[in-house]
Tab-separated table of C-alpha atoms in Angstrom:
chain	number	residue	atom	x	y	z
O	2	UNK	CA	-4.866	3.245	-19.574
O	3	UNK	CA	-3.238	4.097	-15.677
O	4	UNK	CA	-4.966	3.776	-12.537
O	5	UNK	CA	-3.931	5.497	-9.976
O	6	UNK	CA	-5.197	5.819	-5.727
O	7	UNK	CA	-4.547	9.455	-4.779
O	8	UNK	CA	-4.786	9.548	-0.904
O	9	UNK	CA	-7.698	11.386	0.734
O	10	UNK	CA	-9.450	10.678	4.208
O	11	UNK	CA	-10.130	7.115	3.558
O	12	UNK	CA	-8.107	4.188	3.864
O	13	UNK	CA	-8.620	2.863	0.077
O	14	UNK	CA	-8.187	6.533	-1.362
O	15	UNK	CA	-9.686	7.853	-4.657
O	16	UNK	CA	-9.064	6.027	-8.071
O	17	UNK	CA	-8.095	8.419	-10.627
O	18	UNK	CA	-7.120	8.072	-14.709
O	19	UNK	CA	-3.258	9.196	-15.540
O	20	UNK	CA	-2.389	11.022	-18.349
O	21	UNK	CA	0.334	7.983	-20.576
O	22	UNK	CA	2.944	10.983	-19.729
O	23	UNK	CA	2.063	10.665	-15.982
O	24	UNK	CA	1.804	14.851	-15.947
O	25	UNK	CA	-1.794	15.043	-15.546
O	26	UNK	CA	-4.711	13.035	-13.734
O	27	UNK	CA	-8.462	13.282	-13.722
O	28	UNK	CA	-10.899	11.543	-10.880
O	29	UNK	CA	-12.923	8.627	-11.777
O	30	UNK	CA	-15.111	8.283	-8.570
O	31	UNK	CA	-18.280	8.811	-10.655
O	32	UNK	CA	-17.628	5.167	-12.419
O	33	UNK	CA	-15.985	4.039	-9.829
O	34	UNK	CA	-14.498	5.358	-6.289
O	35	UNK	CA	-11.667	2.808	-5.558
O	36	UNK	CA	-9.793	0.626	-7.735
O	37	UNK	CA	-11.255	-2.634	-5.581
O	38	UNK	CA	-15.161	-1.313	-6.453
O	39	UNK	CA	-13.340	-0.575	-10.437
O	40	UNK	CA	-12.125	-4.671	-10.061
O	41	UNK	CA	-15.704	-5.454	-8.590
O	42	UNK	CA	-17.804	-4.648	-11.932
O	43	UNK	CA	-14.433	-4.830	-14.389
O	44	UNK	CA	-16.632	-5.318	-17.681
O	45	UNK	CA	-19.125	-2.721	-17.004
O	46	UNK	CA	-16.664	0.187	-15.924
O	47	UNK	CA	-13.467	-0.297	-18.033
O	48	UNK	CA	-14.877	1.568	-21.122
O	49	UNK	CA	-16.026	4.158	-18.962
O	50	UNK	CA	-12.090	4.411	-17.389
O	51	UNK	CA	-11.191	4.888	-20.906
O	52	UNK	CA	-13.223	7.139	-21.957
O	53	UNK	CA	-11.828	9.155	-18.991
O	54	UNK	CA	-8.338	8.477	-20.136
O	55	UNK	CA	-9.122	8.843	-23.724
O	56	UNK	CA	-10.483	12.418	-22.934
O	57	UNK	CA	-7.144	13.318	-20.741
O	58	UNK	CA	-5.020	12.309	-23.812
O	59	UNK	CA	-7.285	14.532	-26.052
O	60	UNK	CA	-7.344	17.766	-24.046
O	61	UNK	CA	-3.959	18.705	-22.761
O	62	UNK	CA	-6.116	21.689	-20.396
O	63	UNK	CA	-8.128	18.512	-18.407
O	64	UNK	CA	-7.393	17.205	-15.003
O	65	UNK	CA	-4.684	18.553	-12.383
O	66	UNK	CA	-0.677	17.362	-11.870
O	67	UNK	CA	-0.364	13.951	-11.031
O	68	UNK	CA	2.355	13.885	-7.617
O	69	UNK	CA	3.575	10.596	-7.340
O	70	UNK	CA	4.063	11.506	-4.024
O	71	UNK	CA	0.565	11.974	-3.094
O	72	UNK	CA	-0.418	7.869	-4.172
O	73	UNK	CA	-1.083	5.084	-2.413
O	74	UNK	CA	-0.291	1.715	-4.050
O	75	UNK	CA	-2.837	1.154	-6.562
O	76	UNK	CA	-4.943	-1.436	-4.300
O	77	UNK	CA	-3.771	0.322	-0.396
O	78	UNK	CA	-5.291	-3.060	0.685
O	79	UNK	CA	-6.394	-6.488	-1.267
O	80	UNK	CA	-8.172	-9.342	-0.723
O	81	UNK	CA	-5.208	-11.594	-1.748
O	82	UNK	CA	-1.333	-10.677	-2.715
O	83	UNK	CA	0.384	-13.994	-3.434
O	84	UNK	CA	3.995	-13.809	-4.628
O	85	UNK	CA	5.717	-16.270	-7.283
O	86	UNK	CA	9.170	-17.187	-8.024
O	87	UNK	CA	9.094	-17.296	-11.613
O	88	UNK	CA	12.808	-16.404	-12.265
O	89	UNK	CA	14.229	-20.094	-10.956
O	90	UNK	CA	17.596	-18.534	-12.041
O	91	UNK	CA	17.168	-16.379	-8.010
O	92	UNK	CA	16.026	-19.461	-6.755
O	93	UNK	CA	19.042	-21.751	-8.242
O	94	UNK	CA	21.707	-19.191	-7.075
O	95	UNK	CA	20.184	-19.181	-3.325
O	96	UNK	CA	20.409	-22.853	-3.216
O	97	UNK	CA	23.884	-22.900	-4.832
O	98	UNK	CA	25.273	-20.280	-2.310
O	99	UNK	CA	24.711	-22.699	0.518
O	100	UNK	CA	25.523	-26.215	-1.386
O	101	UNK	CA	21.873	-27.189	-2.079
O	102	UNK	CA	20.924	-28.895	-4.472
O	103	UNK	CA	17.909	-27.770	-6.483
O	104	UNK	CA	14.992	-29.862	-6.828
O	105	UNK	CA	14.025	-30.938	-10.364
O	106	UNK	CA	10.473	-30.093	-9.910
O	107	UNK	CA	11.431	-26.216	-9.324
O	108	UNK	CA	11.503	-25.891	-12.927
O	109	UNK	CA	7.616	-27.270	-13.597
O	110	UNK	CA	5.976	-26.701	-10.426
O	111	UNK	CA	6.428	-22.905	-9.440
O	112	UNK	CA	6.934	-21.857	-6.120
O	113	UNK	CA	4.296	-19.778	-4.291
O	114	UNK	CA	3.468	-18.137	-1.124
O	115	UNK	CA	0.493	-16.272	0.321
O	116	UNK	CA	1.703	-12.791	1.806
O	117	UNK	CA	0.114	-10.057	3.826
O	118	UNK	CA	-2.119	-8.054	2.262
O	119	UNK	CA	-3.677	-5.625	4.756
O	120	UNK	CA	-1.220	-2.997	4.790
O	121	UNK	CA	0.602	-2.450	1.758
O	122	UNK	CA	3.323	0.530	1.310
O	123	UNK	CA	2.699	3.573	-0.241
O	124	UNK	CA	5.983	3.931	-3.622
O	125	UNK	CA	7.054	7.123	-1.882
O	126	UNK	CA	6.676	5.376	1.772
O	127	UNK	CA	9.708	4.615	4.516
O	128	UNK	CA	10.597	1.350	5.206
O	129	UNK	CA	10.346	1.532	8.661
O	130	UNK	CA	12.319	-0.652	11.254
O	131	UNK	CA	13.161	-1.500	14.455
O	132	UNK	CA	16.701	-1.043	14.951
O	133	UNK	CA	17.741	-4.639	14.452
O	134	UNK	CA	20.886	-5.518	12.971
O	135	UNK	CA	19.996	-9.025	12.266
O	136	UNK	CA	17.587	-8.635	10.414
O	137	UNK	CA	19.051	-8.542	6.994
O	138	UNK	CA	16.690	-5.722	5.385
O	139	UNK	CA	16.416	-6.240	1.502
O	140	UNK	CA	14.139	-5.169	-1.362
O	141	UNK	CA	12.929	-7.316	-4.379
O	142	UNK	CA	12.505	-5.930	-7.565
O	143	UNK	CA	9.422	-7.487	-9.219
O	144	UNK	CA	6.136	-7.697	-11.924
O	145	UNK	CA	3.037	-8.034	-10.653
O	146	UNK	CA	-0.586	-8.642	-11.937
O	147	UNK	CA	-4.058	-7.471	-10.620
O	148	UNK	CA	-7.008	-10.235	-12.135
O	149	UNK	CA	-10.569	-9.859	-12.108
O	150	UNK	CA	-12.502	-12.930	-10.943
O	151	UNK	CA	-10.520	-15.940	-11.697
O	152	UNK	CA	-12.375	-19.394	-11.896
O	153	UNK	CA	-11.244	-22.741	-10.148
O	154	UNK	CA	-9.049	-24.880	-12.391
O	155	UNK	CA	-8.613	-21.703	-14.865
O	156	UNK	CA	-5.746	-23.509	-17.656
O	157	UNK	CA	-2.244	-21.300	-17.940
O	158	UNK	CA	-3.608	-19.573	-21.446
O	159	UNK	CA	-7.471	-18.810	-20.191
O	160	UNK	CA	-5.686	-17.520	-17.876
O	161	UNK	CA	-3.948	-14.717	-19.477
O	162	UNK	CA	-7.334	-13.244	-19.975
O	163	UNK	CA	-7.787	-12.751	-16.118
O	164	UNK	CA	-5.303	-10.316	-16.288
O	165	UNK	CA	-6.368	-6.483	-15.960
O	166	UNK	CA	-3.854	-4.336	-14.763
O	167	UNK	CA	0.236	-4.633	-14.429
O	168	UNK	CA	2.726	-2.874	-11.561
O	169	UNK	CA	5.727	-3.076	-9.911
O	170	UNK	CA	6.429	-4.141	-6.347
O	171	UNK	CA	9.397	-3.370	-4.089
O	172	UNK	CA	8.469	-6.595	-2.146
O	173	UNK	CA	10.256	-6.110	1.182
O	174	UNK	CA	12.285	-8.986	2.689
O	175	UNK	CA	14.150	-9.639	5.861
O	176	UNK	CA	16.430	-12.138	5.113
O	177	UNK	CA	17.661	-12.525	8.815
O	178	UNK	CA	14.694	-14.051	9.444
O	179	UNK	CA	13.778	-15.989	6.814
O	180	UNK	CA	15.949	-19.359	7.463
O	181	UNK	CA	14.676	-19.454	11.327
O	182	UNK	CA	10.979	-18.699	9.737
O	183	UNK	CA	11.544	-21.641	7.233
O	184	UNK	CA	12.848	-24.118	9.631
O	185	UNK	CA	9.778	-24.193	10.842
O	186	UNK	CA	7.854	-25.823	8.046
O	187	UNK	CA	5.008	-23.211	7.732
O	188	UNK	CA	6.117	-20.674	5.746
O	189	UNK	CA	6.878	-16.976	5.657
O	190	UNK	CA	5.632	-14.163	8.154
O	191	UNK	CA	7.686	-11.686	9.860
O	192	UNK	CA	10.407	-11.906	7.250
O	193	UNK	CA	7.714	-10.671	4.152
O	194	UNK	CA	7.057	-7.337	5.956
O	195	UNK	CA	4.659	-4.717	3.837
O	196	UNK	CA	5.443	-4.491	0.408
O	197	UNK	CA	4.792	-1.513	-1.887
O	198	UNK	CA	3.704	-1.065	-5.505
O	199	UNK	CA	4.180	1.318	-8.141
O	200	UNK	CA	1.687	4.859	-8.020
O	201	UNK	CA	-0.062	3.422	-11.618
O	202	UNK	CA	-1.250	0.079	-12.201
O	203	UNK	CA	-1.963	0.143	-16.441
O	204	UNK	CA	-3.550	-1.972	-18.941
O	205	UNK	CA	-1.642	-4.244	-21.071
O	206	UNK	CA	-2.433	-2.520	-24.044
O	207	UNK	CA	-0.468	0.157	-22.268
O	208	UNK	CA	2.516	-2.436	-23.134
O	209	UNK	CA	2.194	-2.764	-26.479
O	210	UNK	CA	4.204	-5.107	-28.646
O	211	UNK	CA	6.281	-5.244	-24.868
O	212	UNK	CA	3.496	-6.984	-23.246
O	213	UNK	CA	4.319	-10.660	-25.071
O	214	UNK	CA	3.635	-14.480	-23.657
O	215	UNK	CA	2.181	-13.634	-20.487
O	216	UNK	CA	5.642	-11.685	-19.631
O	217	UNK	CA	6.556	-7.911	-19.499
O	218	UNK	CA	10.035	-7.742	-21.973
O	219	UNK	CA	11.641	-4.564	-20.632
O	220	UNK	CA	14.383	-4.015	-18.181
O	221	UNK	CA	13.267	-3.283	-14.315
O	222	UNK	CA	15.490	-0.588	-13.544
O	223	UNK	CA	16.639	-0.651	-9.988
O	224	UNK	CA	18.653	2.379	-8.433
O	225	UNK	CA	20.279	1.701	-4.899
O	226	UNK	CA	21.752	5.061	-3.047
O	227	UNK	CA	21.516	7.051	-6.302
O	228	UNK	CA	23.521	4.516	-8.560
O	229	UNK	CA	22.512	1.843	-10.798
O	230	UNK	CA	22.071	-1.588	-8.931
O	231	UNK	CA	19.833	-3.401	-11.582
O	232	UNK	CA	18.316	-3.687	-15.117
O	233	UNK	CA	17.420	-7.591	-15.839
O	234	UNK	CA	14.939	-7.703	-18.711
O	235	UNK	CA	11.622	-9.023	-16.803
O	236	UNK	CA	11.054	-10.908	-19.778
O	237	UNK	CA	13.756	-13.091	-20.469
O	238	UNK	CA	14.476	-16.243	-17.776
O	239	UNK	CA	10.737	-15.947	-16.936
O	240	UNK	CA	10.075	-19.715	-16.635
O	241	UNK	CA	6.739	-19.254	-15.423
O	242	UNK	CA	4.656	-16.672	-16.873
O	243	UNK	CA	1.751	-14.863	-15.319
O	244	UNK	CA	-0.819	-17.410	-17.156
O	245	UNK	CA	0.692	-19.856	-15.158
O	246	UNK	CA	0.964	-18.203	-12.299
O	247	UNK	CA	-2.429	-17.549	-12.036
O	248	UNK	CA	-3.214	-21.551	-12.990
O	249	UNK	CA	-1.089	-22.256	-10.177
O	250	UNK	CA	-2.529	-20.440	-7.800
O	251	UNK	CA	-6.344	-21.144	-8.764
O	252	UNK	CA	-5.653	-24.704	-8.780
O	253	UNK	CA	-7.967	-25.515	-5.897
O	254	UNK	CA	-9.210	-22.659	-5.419
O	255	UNK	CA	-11.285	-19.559	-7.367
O	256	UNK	CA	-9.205	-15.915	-7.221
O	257	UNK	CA	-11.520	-13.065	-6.095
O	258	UNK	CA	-10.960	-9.457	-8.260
O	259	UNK	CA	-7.870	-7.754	-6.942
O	260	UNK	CA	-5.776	-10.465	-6.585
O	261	UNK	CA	-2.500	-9.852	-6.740
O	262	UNK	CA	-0.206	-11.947	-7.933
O	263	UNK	CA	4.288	-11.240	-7.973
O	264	UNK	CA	6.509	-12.406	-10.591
O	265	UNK	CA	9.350	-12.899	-7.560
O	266	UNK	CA	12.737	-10.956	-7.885
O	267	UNK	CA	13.396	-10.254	-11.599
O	268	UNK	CA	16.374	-12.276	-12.498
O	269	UNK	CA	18.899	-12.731	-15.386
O	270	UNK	CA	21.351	-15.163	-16.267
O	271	UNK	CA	24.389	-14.013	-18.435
O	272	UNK	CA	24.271	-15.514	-22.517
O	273	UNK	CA	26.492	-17.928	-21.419
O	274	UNK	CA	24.353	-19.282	-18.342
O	275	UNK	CA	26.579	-18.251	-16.004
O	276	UNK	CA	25.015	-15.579	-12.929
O	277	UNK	CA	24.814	-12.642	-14.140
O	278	UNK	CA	27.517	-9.925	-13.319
O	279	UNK	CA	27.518	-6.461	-11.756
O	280	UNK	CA	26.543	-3.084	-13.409
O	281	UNK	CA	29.816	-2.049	-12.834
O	282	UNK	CA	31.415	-4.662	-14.653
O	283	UNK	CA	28.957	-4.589	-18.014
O	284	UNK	CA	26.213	-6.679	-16.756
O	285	UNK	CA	23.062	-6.111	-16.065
O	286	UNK	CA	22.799	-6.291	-12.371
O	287	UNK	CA	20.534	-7.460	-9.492
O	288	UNK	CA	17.023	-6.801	-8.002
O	289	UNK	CA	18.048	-7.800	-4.730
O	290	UNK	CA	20.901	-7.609	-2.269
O	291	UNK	CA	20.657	-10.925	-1.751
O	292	UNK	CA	21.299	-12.477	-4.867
O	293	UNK	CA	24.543	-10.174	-5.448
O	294	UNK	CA	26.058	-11.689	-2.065
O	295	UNK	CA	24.893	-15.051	-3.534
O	296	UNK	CA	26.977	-14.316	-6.381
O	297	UNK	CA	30.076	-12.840	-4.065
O	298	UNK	CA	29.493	-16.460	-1.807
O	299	UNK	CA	29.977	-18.423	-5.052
O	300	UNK	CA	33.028	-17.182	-6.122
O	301	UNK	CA	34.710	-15.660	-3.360
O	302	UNK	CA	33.867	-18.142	-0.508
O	303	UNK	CA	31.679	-15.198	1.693
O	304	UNK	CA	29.410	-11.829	0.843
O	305	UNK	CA	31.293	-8.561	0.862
O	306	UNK	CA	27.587	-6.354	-0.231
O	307	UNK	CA	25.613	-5.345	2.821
O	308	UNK	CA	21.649	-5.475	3.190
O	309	UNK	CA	19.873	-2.435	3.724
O	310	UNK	CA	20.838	-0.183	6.778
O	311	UNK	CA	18.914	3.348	8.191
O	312	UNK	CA	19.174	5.912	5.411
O	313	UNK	CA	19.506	3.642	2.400
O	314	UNK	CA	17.413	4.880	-0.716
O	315	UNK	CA	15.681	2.318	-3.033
O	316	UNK	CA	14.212	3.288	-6.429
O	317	UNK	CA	12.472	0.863	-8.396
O	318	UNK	CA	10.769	1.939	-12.323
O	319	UNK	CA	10.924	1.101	-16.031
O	320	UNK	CA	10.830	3.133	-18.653
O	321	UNK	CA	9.808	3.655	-22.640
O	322	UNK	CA	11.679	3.197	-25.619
O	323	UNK	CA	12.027	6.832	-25.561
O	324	UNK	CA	13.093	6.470	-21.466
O	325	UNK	CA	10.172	7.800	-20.150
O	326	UNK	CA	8.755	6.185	-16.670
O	327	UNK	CA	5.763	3.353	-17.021
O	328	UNK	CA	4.213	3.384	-13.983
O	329	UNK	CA	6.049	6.016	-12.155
O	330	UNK	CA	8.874	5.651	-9.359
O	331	UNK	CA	8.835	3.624	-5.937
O	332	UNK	CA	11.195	5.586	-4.258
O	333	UNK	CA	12.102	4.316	-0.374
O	334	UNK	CA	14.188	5.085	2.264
O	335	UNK	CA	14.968	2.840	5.311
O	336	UNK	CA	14.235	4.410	8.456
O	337	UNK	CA	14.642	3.198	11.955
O	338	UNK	CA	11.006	3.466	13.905
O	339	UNK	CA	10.697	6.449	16.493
């Protein structure tokens, strides 16, 4: 099934069931008002979702139109939004582009960090900005998970099971700041501004045979000012999966429902193991600016591609066999702050 959060005078809106062709859209606050309370009691109201969603496939005359442009993120808020790196191809290229070496342990031990969770984006929300040139304004193309209650010491495949609902994330980076922020020794902050999900978290099943290992194996299509930026396959060059992740990140600790966990920037080497290559020039692309001028550093000496500036249009979905949208469209535009 899809969850959606249509807005209303509350700051966790109103969880509602979409219609698989994302057309139509019935309200499930009698099981359950918000997705967080849905998360809460997970194995007492998910039949009753579906039975919603079951009966808005079944009678093409129930619910209203579903406007993307009237959703929060699925969760507006969570208790917990920690972000992987799972694609150690990204991370490899970053290091490469400034003559680091990568540590072996990068491809065992994934890389994690704990990111703000208070305010999330809505898909069809500005990225707003101070008008600061340095700051290097990207997005990140990613997968991410939504778990139920998630025990201490959970192993990789028990953990699989944790896992209730799938989105995407446009997961917001400065990269200006980043290197000052890391010098530091403690981590990200003010470069991991809000991120922002896709309007429908769905089920697995929703998936089907494309839900596979803990990974999601279709291509993350990322559109940058109208053209085609990206399409890497989310499930290929996975090292981690999202059993792992999860492992990982209950290691010492239990994971309360509606934690959200990212995949990191979806990333794709070419068959040969080289970086991967432009749209333009038959490959599949990027999910980030940065990883393009990683690419243009590597072989040209220096980045020609630009990060974000005021007016820039992100779109971040993926789409059916038949190329019809999963979990419907984030859709941003970078706008200076009044």
């Amino acid at each position: 099934m899809k969850l959606a959060t249509l807005k209303n005078d509350t700051r966790d809106g109103a969880l509602h069931v979409v219609s698989k062709d994302l057309s139509r859209c019935l309200p499930a606050g009698d099981v359950a008002p918000t997705l967080q309370q849905a998360l809460d009691d997970w194995s007492n109201v998910a039949r009753k979702l579906q039975n919603l969603s079951d009966k808005l496939e079944a009678d093409p005359s129930a619910g209203f139109v579903f406007d993307q442009s009237n959703c929060h993120s699925p969760l507006p808020r969570a208790y917990q939004w920690a972000d992987g790196s799972a694609y150690v191809n990204h991370v490899e290229l970053v290091r490469k582009a400034r003559g680091a070496e990568m540590p072996e342990s990068f491809w065992t031990d994934p890389l994690m960090y704990q990111g703000g969770s208070d305010s999330f984006l809505d898909p069809h929300e500005n990225i707003v900005m101070p008008q600061d040139d340095g700051f290097g304004i990207d997005m990140e193309g990613e997968i991410a998970i939504i778990t139920d209650d998630v025990p201490m010491g959970v192993s990789d495949s028990d953990a699989l099971s944790h896992i209730k609902l799938i989105m995407l994330v446009n997961d917001v980076s400065l990269r200006g700041l980043i290197p000052g922020e890391l010098a530091k020794g403690f981590g990200f902050f003010q470069s991991k501004p809000s991120s922002a999900f896709s309007p429908c978290a769905i089920t697995p099943d929703e998936l089907g045979a494309n839900w596979k290992d803990g990974k999601v194996h279709l291509p993350l299509l990322v559109t940058y000012n109208g053209a085609p930026f990206g399409m890497a396959n989310a499930g290929i060059d996975m090292t981690f999966n999202f059993g792992q992740l999860i492992a990982h990140a209950a290691r010492t600790r239990p994971l309360e429902a509606g934690t959200i966990i990212g995949s990191g920037t979806v990333s794709n080497k070419l068959e040969d193991g080289s970086p991967g290559k432009p749209i333009t020039e038959g490959g599949v692309g990027y999910s980030c600016i940065a990883e393009i001028r990683m690419i243009e550093t590597i072989n040209h000496g220096e980045p020609s591609t630009p990060f974000m500036q005021f007016g820039d249009i992100v779109a971040i979905e993926m789409q059916d066999s038949t190329g019809k949208s999963i979990f419907g469209r984030i859709e941003q535009k970078v706008e200076k702050i009044s």
